[in-house]
Amino acid sequence: MARYIDEILQPGERVLYSTNAHWIFYVPAILAWIVAIILFAVSRQSDVYSIMILCLFGSGLVALAALYWTVKGWFHRLTTETDVTNLRVVHKIGFIKRRTFEMALDKVESVDVNQTILGRILNYGDVTINGVGEGRETIKTIASPLAFRSSITTR
């Protein structure tokens, strides 16, 4: 699967910076996998048949939820692209239903970064790009938001 940015580059345009959705999208899946493993381990240690069956059933249900969240997070990261070229900022979300945002660099008025404490520790955050006029786009939960902002504002 080719990257979206490679399909839309204009002659003389080159990619300066690329980032993606942060791995924090996997946290619900990671926690669910841990719970599923704990429930499975408890079922193996239990001598009471009803508790063993209940733990195995719970482990299976939680594992299904964990699998769903794993695939959902993976697909989100796979289908999200955020790039800065020497001419514009490009952000694409989705595969079949696609949403894109493009803004020429000379139309960018300001770039705001919003990070929580956990976001600062793990290096992710939301970036809001304000354009001249009424253009405004918030890109949620991207990796390295300060480097992304610097790649837009440094010319």
CSV table of N, CA and C in Angstrom, one decimal:
chain,number,residue,atom,x,y,z
A,1,MET,N,0.8,-1.2,0.0
A,1,MET,CA,0.0,0.0,0.0
A,1,MET,C,0.9,1.2,0.0
A,2,ALA,N,0.8,2.1,-1.0
A,2,ALA,CA,1.6,3.3,-1.1
A,2,ALA,C,1.1,4.3,-0.2
A,3,ARG,N,2.0,5.1,0.3
A,3,ARG,CA,1.6,6.2,1.2
A,3,ARG,C,0.9,7.3,0.4
A,4,TYR,N,-0.1,7.9,1.0
A,4,TYR,CA,-0.9,9.0,0.4
A,4,TYR,C,0.0,10.1,-0.1
A,5,ILE,N,0.9,10.5,0.7
A,5,ILE,CA,1.7,11.7,0.4
A,5,ILE,C,2.5,11.4,-0.9
A,6,ASP,N,3.0,10.2,-1.1
A,6,ASP,CA,3.7,9.9,-2.3
A,6,ASP,C,2.8,10.0,-3.6
A,7,GLU,N,1.5,9.8,-3.4
A,7,GLU,CA,0.6,9.9,-4.5
A,7,GLU,C,0.3,11.3,-4.9
A,8,ILE,N,0.4,12.3,-4.0
A,8,ILE,CA,-0.1,13.6,-4.2
A,8,ILE,C,1.1,14.7,-4.4
A,9,LEU,N,2.3,14.3,-4.3
A,9,LEU,CA,3.4,15.2,-4.3
A,9,LEU,C,3.4,15.9,-5.7
A,10,GLN,N,3.6,17.2,-5.7
A,10,GLN,CA,3.7,18.0,-6.9
A,10,GLN,C,5.1,18.0,-7.4
A,11,PRO,N,5.4,18.3,-8.7
A,11,PRO,CA,6.8,18.4,-9.1
A,11,PRO,C,7.6,19.4,-8.3
A,12,GLY,N,8.7,19.1,-7.9
A,12,GLY,CA,9.6,19.9,-7.1
A,12,GLY,C,9.3,19.9,-5.6
A,13,GLU,N,8.2,19.2,-5.2
A,13,GLU,CA,7.8,19.2,-3.8
A,13,GLU,C,8.5,18.0,-3.1
A,14,ARG,N,9.0,18.1,-1.9
A,14,ARG,CA,9.6,17.0,-1.2
A,14,ARG,C,9.1,17.0,0.3
A,15,VAL,N,9.1,15.8,0.8
A,15,VAL,CA,8.7,15.6,2.2
A,15,VAL,C,9.8,16.0,3.1
A,16,LEU,N,9.5,16.9,4.1
A,16,LEU,CA,10.5,17.4,5.1
A,16,LEU,C,10.4,16.6,6.4
A,17,TYR,N,9.1,16.3,6.7
A,17,TYR,CA,8.9,15.6,8.1
A,17,TYR,C,7.6,14.8,8.0
A,18,SER,N,7.7,13.6,8.5
A,18,SER,CA,6.5,12.7,8.6
A,18,SER,C,6.4,12.3,10.1
A,19,THR,N,5.1,12.2,10.5
A,19,THR,CA,4.8,11.6,11.8
A,19,THR,C,3.6,10.8,11.7
A,20,ASN,N,3.2,10.1,12.8
A,20,ASN,CA,2.1,9.3,12.8
A,20,ASN,C,1.3,9.4,14.1
A,21,ALA,N,0.2,8.7,14.2
A,21,ALA,CA,-0.5,8.6,15.5
A,21,ALA,C,0.4,7.9,16.5
A,22,HIS,N,0.4,8.4,17.7
A,22,HIS,CA,1.3,7.8,18.8
A,22,HIS,C,0.8,6.4,19.1
A,23,TRP,N,1.7,5.6,19.7
A,23,TRP,CA,1.4,4.2,20.1
A,23,TRP,C,0.5,4.2,21.3
A,24,ILE,N,0.2,5.3,21.9
A,24,ILE,CA,-0.7,5.3,23.1
A,24,ILE,C,-2.1,4.8,22.7
A,25,PHE,N,-2.4,4.7,21.4
A,25,PHE,CA,-3.7,4.1,21.0
A,25,PHE,C,-3.8,2.6,21.4
A,26,TYR,N,-2.6,2.0,21.6
A,26,TYR,CA,-2.6,0.6,22.0
A,26,TYR,C,-2.8,0.3,23.5
A,27,VAL,N,-2.8,1.3,24.3
A,27,VAL,CA,-2.9,1.1,25.8
A,27,VAL,C,-4.1,0.3,26.2
A,28,PRO,N,-5.3,0.6,25.6
A,28,PRO,CA,-6.5,-0.3,26.0
A,28,PRO,C,-6.3,-1.7,25.7
A,29,ALA,N,-5.7,-2.0,24.5
A,29,ALA,CA,-5.4,-3.4,24.1
A,29,ALA,C,-4.4,-4.0,25.0
A,30,ILE,N,-3.3,-3.3,25.4
A,30,ILE,CA,-2.3,-3.8,26.2
A,30,ILE,C,-2.8,-4.2,27.6
A,31,LEU,N,-3.6,-3.3,28.2
A,31,LEU,CA,-4.3,-3.6,29.5
A,31,LEU,C,-5.2,-4.8,29.4
A,32,ALA,N,-6.0,-4.9,28.3
A,32,ALA,CA,-6.9,-6.0,28.2
A,32,ALA,C,-6.1,-7.3,28.0
A,33,TRP,N,-5.0,-7.3,27.3
A,33,TRP,CA,-4.2,-8.5,27.1
A,33,TRP,C,-3.7,-9.0,28.5
A,34,ILE,N,-3.2,-8.0,29.3
A,34,ILE,CA,-2.7,-8.3,30.6
A,34,ILE,C,-3.8,-9.0,31.5
A,35,VAL,N,-5.0,-8.4,31.5
A,35,VAL,CA,-6.1,-8.9,32.3
A,35,VAL,C,-6.5,-10.3,31.8
A,36,ALA,N,-6.5,-10.5,30.4
A,36,ALA,CA,-6.8,-11.9,29.9
A,36,ALA,C,-5.8,-12.9,30.3
A,37,ILE,N,-4.5,-12.5,30.3
A,37,ILE,CA,-3.4,-13.5,30.8
A,37,ILE,C,-3.6,-13.8,32.3
A,38,ILE,N,-3.9,-12.8,33.1
A,38,ILE,CA,-4.0,-13.0,34.5
A,38,ILE,C,-5.2,-13.9,34.8
A,39,LEU,N,-6.3,-13.7,34.1
A,39,LEU,CA,-7.5,-14.6,34.2
A,39,LEU,C,-7.2,-16.0,33.8
A,40,PHE,N,-6.4,-16.1,32.7
A,40,PHE,CA,-6.1,-17.5,32.3
A,40,PHE,C,-5.2,-18.2,33.3
A,41,ALA,N,-4.2,-17.4,33.9
A,41,ALA,CA,-3.3,-18.0,34.9
A,41,ALA,C,-4.1,-18.4,36.1
A,42,VAL,N,-5.1,-17.6,36.5
A,42,VAL,CA,-5.9,-17.9,37.7
A,42,VAL,C,-6.7,-19.2,37.4
A,43,SER,N,-7.2,-19.3,36.2
A,43,SER,CA,-8.0,-20.5,35.9
A,43,SER,C,-7.1,-21.8,35.9
A,44,ARG,N,-5.8,-21.7,35.6
A,44,ARG,CA,-4.9,-22.8,35.7
A,44,ARG,C,-4.5,-23.2,37.1
A,45,GLN,N,-4.6,-22.2,38.0
A,45,GLN,CA,-4.2,-22.4,39.4
A,45,GLN,C,-5.4,-22.9,40.3
A,46,SER,N,-6.6,-22.7,39.8
A,46,SER,CA,-7.8,-22.9,40.6
A,46,SER,C,-8.1,-24.4,40.6
A,47,ASP,N,-8.4,-24.9,41.8
A,47,ASP,CA,-8.9,-26.3,42.0
A,47,ASP,C,-10.4,-26.4,41.9
A,48,VAL,N,-11.1,-25.3,42.0
A,48,VAL,CA,-12.5,-25.3,42.0
A,48,VAL,C,-13.0,-25.2,40.5
A,49,TYR,N,-13.7,-26.2,40.1
A,49,TYR,CA,-14.1,-26.3,38.7
A,49,TYR,C,-14.9,-25.0,38.2
A,50,SER,N,-15.8,-24.6,39.0
A,50,SER,CA,-16.7,-23.4,38.6
A,50,SER,C,-15.8,-22.2,38.4
A,51,ILE,N,-14.9,-22.0,39.3
A,51,ILE,CA,-14.0,-20.8,39.2
A,51,ILE,C,-13.1,-20.9,38.0
A,52,MET,N,-12.6,-22.1,37.8
A,52,MET,CA,-11.7,-22.3,36.6
A,52,MET,C,-12.5,-22.0,35.3
A,53,ILE,N,-13.7,-22.5,35.2
A,53,ILE,CA,-14.5,-22.2,34.0
A,53,ILE,C,-14.9,-20.8,33.9
A,54,LEU,N,-15.2,-20.1,35.0
A,54,LEU,CA,-15.5,-18.7,35.0
A,54,LEU,C,-14.3,-17.9,34.5
A,55,CYS,N,-13.2,-18.2,35.0
A,55,CYS,CA,-12.0,-17.5,34.7
A,55,CYS,C,-11.6,-17.7,33.2
A,56,LEU,N,-11.7,-18.9,32.7
A,56,LEU,CA,-11.5,-19.2,31.3
A,56,LEU,C,-12.4,-18.5,30.4
A,57,PHE,N,-13.7,-18.5,30.8
A,57,PHE,CA,-14.7,-17.7,30.0
A,57,PHE,C,-14.4,-16.2,30.0
A,58,GLY,N,-14.1,-15.7,31.2
A,58,GLY,CA,-13.7,-14.3,31.3
A,58,GLY,C,-12.4,-14.0,30.5
A,59,SER,N,-11.5,-14.8,30.6
A,59,SER,CA,-10.2,-14.7,29.8
A,59,SER,C,-10.5,-14.6,28.3
A,60,GLY,N,-11.4,-15.5,27.8
A,60,GLY,CA,-11.7,-15.5,26.4
A,60,GLY,C,-12.4,-14.2,26.0
A,61,LEU,N,-13.3,-13.8,26.8
A,61,LEU,CA,-14.1,-12.5,26.5
A,61,LEU,C,-13.1,-11.3,26.4
A,62,VAL,N,-12.3,-11.2,27.4
A,62,VAL,CA,-11.3,-10.1,27.5
A,62,VAL,C,-10.3,-10.2,26.4
A,63,ALA,N,-9.9,-11.4,26.0
A,63,ALA,CA,-9.0,-11.6,24.9
A,63,ALA,C,-9.6,-11.1,23.6
A,64,LEU,N,-10.9,-11.4,23.4
A,64,LEU,CA,-11.6,-11.0,22.2
A,64,LEU,C,-11.6,-9.4,22.1
A,65,ALA,N,-11.9,-8.8,23.3
A,65,ALA,CA,-11.9,-7.3,23.3
A,65,ALA,C,-10.5,-6.8,23.1
A,66,ALA,N,-9.5,-7.5,23.6
A,66,ALA,CA,-8.1,-7.0,23.4
A,66,ALA,C,-7.7,-7.2,21.9
A,67,LEU,N,-8.2,-8.2,21.3
A,67,LEU,CA,-7.9,-8.4,19.9
A,67,LEU,C,-8.5,-7.3,19.1
A,68,TYR,N,-9.8,-7.0,19.4
A,68,TYR,CA,-10.5,-5.9,18.7
A,68,TYR,C,-9.7,-4.6,18.9
A,69,TRP,N,-9.3,-4.2,20.1
A,69,TRP,CA,-8.6,-3.0,20.3
A,69,TRP,C,-7.3,-3.0,19.7
A,70,THR,N,-6.6,-4.1,19.6
A,70,THR,CA,-5.3,-4.2,18.9
A,70,THR,C,-5.5,-3.9,17.4
A,71,VAL,N,-6.4,-4.6,16.8
A,71,VAL,CA,-6.6,-4.4,15.4
A,71,VAL,C,-7.1,-2.9,15.1
A,72,LYS,N,-8.0,-2.4,16.0
A,72,LYS,CA,-8.4,-1.0,15.8
A,72,LYS,C,-7.3,0.0,15.9
A,73,GLY,N,-6.4,-0.2,16.9
A,73,GLY,CA,-5.3,0.7,17.0
A,73,GLY,C,-4.3,0.6,15.9
A,74,TRP,N,-4.0,-0.7,15.5
A,74,TRP,CA,-3.1,-0.9,14.3
A,74,TRP,C,-3.7,-0.3,13.1
A,75,PHE,N,-5.0,-0.5,12.8
A,75,PHE,CA,-5.5,0.1,11.6
A,75,PHE,C,-5.5,1.6,11.6
A,76,HIS,N,-5.8,2.2,12.8
A,76,HIS,CA,-5.8,3.7,12.9
A,76,HIS,C,-4.4,4.2,12.6
A,77,ARG,N,-3.4,3.6,13.1
A,77,ARG,CA,-2.0,4.0,12.9
A,77,ARG,C,-1.6,3.8,11.4
A,78,LEU,N,-2.1,2.7,10.8
A,78,LEU,CA,-1.8,2.4,9.4
A,78,LEU,C,-2.4,3.4,8.5
A,79,THR,N,-3.6,3.8,8.8
A,79,THR,CA,-4.3,4.7,7.8
A,79,THR,C,-4.2,6.2,8.2
A,80,THR,N,-3.4,6.6,9.1
A,80,THR,CA,-3.2,8.0,9.4
A,80,THR,C,-1.8,8.4,9.0
A,81,GLU,N,-1.8,9.5,8.2
A,81,GLU,CA,-0.5,10.0,7.8
A,81,GLU,C,-0.5,11.5,8.1
A,82,THR,N,0.6,12.0,8.6
A,82,THR,CA,0.8,13.5,8.8
A,82,THR,C,2.1,13.9,8.3
A,83,ASP,N,2.2,14.7,7.3
A,83,ASP,CA,3.4,15.1,6.7
A,83,ASP,C,3.6,16.6,6.5
A,84,VAL,N,4.8,17.1,6.5
A,84,VAL,CA,5.1,18.5,6.1
A,84,VAL,C,6.0,18.4,4.9
A,85,THR,N,5.6,19.1,3.8
A,85,THR,CA,6.5,19.2,2.7
A,85,THR,C,7.1,20.6,2.6
A,86,ASN,N,7.9,20.9,1.6
A,86,ASN,CA,8.4,22.2,1.5
A,86,ASN,C,7.3,23.2,1.0
A,87,LEU,N,6.1,22.7,0.7
A,87,LEU,CA,5.1,23.6,0.3
A,87,LEU,C,3.8,23.6,1.2
A,88,ARG,N,3.5,22.5,1.8
A,88,ARG,CA,2.3,22.4,2.6
A,88,ARG,C,2.3,21.4,3.7
A,89,VAL,N,1.2,21.4,4.5
A,89,VAL,CA,1.0,20.5,5.6
A,89,VAL,C,-0.1,19.5,5.1
A,90,VAL,N,0.1,18.2,5.2
A,90,VAL,CA,-0.9,17.3,4.7
A,90,VAL,C,-1.2,16.3,5.8
A,91,HIS,N,-2.5,16.1,6.1
A,91,HIS,CA,-2.9,15.2,7.1
A,91,HIS,C,-4.1,14.3,6.5
A,92,LYS,N,-3.9,13.0,6.6
A,92,LYS,CA,-4.9,12.1,6.1
A,92,LYS,C,-5.3,11.0,7.1
A,93,ILE,N,-6.6,10.8,7.2
A,93,ILE,CA,-7.2,9.8,8.1
A,93,ILE,C,-8.1,8.9,7.3
A,94,GLY,N,-8.1,7.6,7.5
A,94,GLY,CA,-9.0,6.7,6.9
A,94,GLY,C,-8.5,6.0,5.7
A,95,PHE,N,-9.3,4.9,5.4
A,95,PHE,CA,-8.9,4.0,4.3
A,95,PHE,C,-10.0,4.1,3.2
A,96,ILE,N,-11.2,3.6,3.5
A,96,ILE,CA,-12.3,3.7,2.5
A,96,ILE,C,-12.9,5.0,2.6
A,97,LYS,N,-13.3,5.4,3.8
A,97,LYS,CA,-13.8,6.8,4.1
A,97,LYS,C,-12.6,7.6,4.5
A,98,ARG,N,-12.2,8.4,3.5
A,98,ARG,CA,-10.9,9.2,3.7
A,98,ARG,C,-11.3,10.7,4.0
A,99,ARG,N,-10.5,11.2,5.0
A,99,ARG,CA,-10.6,12.7,5.3
A,99,ARG,C,-9.2,13.2,5.2
A,100,THR,N,-9.1,14.3,4.4
A,100,THR,CA,-7.7,14.9,4.3
A,100,THR,C,-7.8,16.4,4.6
A,101,PHE,N,-6.7,16.9,5.1
A,101,PHE,CA,-6.5,18.3,5.4
A,101,PHE,C,-5.2,18.7,4.8
A,102,GLU,N,-5.2,19.8,4.0
A,102,GLU,CA,-4.0,20.3,3.4
A,102,GLU,C,-4.0,21.8,3.6
A,103,MET,N,-2.9,22.4,3.9
A,103,MET,CA,-2.7,23.8,4.0
A,103,MET,C,-1.4,24.2,3.6
A,104,ALA,N,-1.3,25.2,2.7
A,104,ALA,CA,-0.1,25.8,2.2
A,104,ALA,C,0.7,26.4,3.4
A,105,LEU,N,2.0,26.2,3.4
A,105,LEU,CA,2.8,26.7,4.5
A,105,LEU,C,2.8,28.2,4.6
A,106,ASP,N,2.6,28.9,3.5
A,106,ASP,CA,2.6,30.3,3.6
A,106,ASP,C,1.2,30.8,4.1
A,107,LYS,N,0.2,29.9,4.3
A,107,LYS,CA,-1.1,30.3,4.8
A,107,LYS,C,-1.2,30.0,6.3
A,108,VAL,N,-0.1,29.3,6.9
A,108,VAL,CA,-0.1,29.0,8.3
A,108,VAL,C,0.2,30.2,9.1
A,109,GLU,N,-0.8,30.5,10.0
A,109,GLU,CA,-0.6,31.7,10.9
A,109,GLU,C,0.1,31.3,12.2
A,110,SER,N,-0.4,30.2,12.8
A,110,SER,CA,0.3,29.8,14.0
A,110,SER,C,0.0,28.3,14.2
A,111,VAL,N,0.9,27.7,15.0
A,111,VAL,CA,0.8,26.2,15.3
A,111,VAL,C,0.8,26.1,16.8
A,112,ASP,N,-0.2,25.5,17.4
A,112,ASP,CA,-0.4,25.4,18.8
A,112,ASP,C,-0.2,23.9,19.2
A,113,VAL,N,0.5,23.6,20.3
A,113,VAL,CA,0.7,22.3,20.7
A,113,VAL,C,0.1,22.1,22.1
A,114,ASN,N,-0.7,21.1,22.3
A,114,ASN,CA,-1.4,20.8,23.6
A,114,ASN,C,-1.0,19.5,24.1
A,115,GLN,N,-0.3,19.4,25.2
A,115,GLN,CA,0.2,18.1,25.8
A,115,GLN,C,-0.2,18.0,27.2
A,116,THR,N,-0.7,16.8,27.6
A,116,THR,CA,-0.9,16.5,29.0
A,116,THR,C,0.4,16.2,29.6
A,117,ILE,N,0.4,16.0,30.9
A,117,ILE,CA,1.6,15.5,31.6
A,117,ILE,C,2.1,14.2,31.1
A,118,LEU,N,1.2,13.2,30.9
A,118,LEU,CA,1.5,12.0,30.3
A,118,LEU,C,2.0,12.1,28.9
A,119,GLY,N,1.4,13.1,28.1
A,119,GLY,CA,1.8,13.4,26.8
A,119,GLY,C,3.2,13.9,26.7
A,120,ARG,N,3.6,14.7,27.7
A,120,ARG,CA,5.0,15.2,27.7
A,120,ARG,C,6.0,14.1,28.1
A,121,ILE,N,5.6,13.2,29.0
A,121,ILE,CA,6.5,12.1,29.3
A,121,ILE,C,6.7,11.2,28.2
A,122,LEU,N,5.6,10.9,27.4
A,122,LEU,CA,5.6,9.9,26.4
A,122,LEU,C,5.8,10.5,25.0
A,123,ASN,N,5.9,11.8,24.9
A,123,ASN,CA,6.1,12.6,23.7
A,123,ASN,C,5.0,12.4,22.7
A,124,TYR,N,3.8,12.8,23.1
A,124,TYR,CA,2.6,12.8,22.2
A,124,TYR,C,1.8,14.0,22.6
A,125,GLY,N,0.9,14.5,21.6
A,125,GLY,CA,0.0,15.6,21.9
A,125,GLY,C,-0.8,15.9,20.8
A,126,ASP,N,-1.6,17.0,20.9
A,126,ASP,CA,-2.5,17.5,19.9
A,126,ASP,C,-1.9,18.8,19.3
A,127,VAL,N,-2.0,18.9,18.0
A,127,VAL,CA,-1.4,20.1,17.3
A,127,VAL,C,-2.6,20.8,16.6
A,128,THR,N,-2.7,22.1,16.8
A,128,THR,CA,-3.7,22.8,16.1
A,128,THR,C,-3.0,23.8,15.2
A,129,ILE,N,-3.4,23.7,13.9
A,129,ILE,CA,-2.8,24.6,12.9
A,129,ILE,C,-3.9,25.6,12.5
A,130,ASN,N,-3.5,26.9,12.8
A,130,ASN,CA,-4.4,28.0,12.5
A,130,ASN,C,-3.9,28.6,11.2
A,131,GLY,N,-4.8,28.7,10.2
A,131,GLY,CA,-4.5,29.3,8.9
A,131,GLY,C,-5.0,30.8,8.9
A,132,VAL,N,-4.5,31.5,7.9
A,132,VAL,CA,-4.9,32.8,7.6
A,132,VAL,C,-6.4,32.8,7.3
A,133,GLY,N,-7.2,33.6,7.9
A,133,GLY,CA,-8.6,33.5,7.6
A,133,GLY,C,-9.3,32.6,8.6
A,134,GLU,N,-10.0,31.7,8.1
A,134,GLU,CA,-10.8,30.8,9.0
A,134,GLU,C,-10.3,29.4,9.1
A,135,GLY,N,-9.2,29.1,8.5
A,135,GLY,CA,-8.7,27.7,8.5
A,135,GLY,C,-8.1,27.3,9.8
A,136,ARG,N,-8.6,26.2,10.4
A,136,ARG,CA,-8.2,25.7,11.7
A,136,ARG,C,-8.4,24.2,11.7
A,137,GLU,N,-7.3,23.5,12.0
A,137,GLU,CA,-7.4,22.0,12.0
A,137,GLU,C,-6.6,21.5,13.3
A,138,THR,N,-7.2,20.6,14.0
A,138,THR,CA,-6.6,20.0,15.1
A,138,THR,C,-6.2,18.6,14.8
A,139,ILE,N,-5.0,18.2,14.9
A,139,ILE,CA,-4.5,16.8,14.7
A,139,ILE,C,-4.3,16.2,16.0
A,140,LYS,N,-5.0,15.2,16.4
A,140,LYS,CA,-5.0,14.6,17.7
A,140,LYS,C,-4.0,13.5,17.9
A,141,THR,N,-3.4,13.5,19.0
A,141,THR,CA,-2.5,12.4,19.5
A,141,THR,C,-1.5,12.0,18.5
A,142,ILE,N,-0.6,12.9,18.1
A,142,ILE,CA,0.4,12.6,17.2
A,142,ILE,C,1.7,12.4,18.0
A,143,ALA,N,2.6,11.6,17.4
A,143,ALA,CA,4.0,11.5,18.0
A,143,ALA,C,4.8,12.7,17.7
A,144,SER,N,5.6,13.1,18.7
A,144,SER,CA,6.6,14.2,18.5
A,144,SER,C,6.0,15.5,18.1
A,145,PRO,N,5.0,16.0,18.8
A,145,PRO,CA,4.3,17.2,18.3
A,145,PRO,C,5.2,18.4,18.3
A,146,LEU,N,6.2,18.5,19.1
A,146,LEU,CA,7.1,19.7,19.1
A,146,LEU,C,7.9,19.7,17.8
A,147,ALA,N,8.4,18.5,17.5
A,147,ALA,CA,9.2,18.4,16.2
A,147,ALA,C,8.3,18.7,15.0
A,148,PHE,N,7.1,18.2,15.1
A,148,PHE,CA,6.2,18.5,14.0
A,148,PHE,C,5.9,20.0,13.8
A,149,ARG,N,5.7,20.7,15.0
A,149,ARG,CA,5.5,22.1,15.0
A,149,ARG,C,6.7,22.8,14.4
A,150,SER,N,7.9,22.4,14.8
A,150,SER,CA,9.1,23.0,14.4
A,150,SER,C,9.3,22.9,12.9
A,151,SER,N,8.9,21.7,12.3
A,151,SER,CA,9.1,21.5,10.9
A,151,SER,C,8.1,22.4,10.1
A,152,ILE,N,7.0,22.8,10.7
A,152,ILE,CA,6.1,23.8,10.0
A,152,ILE,C,6.6,25.2,10.1
A,153,THR,N,7.0,25.6,11.3
A,153,THR,CA,7.4,27.0,11.6
A,153,THR,C,8.8,27.4,11.1
A,154,THR,N,9.7,26.4,11.0
A,154,THR,CA,11.0,26.7,10.6
A,154,THR,C,11.1,26.6,9.0
A,155,ARG,N,11.4,27.8,8.4
A,155,ARG,CA,11.5,27.8,7.0
A,155,ARG,C,12.8,28.4,6.5
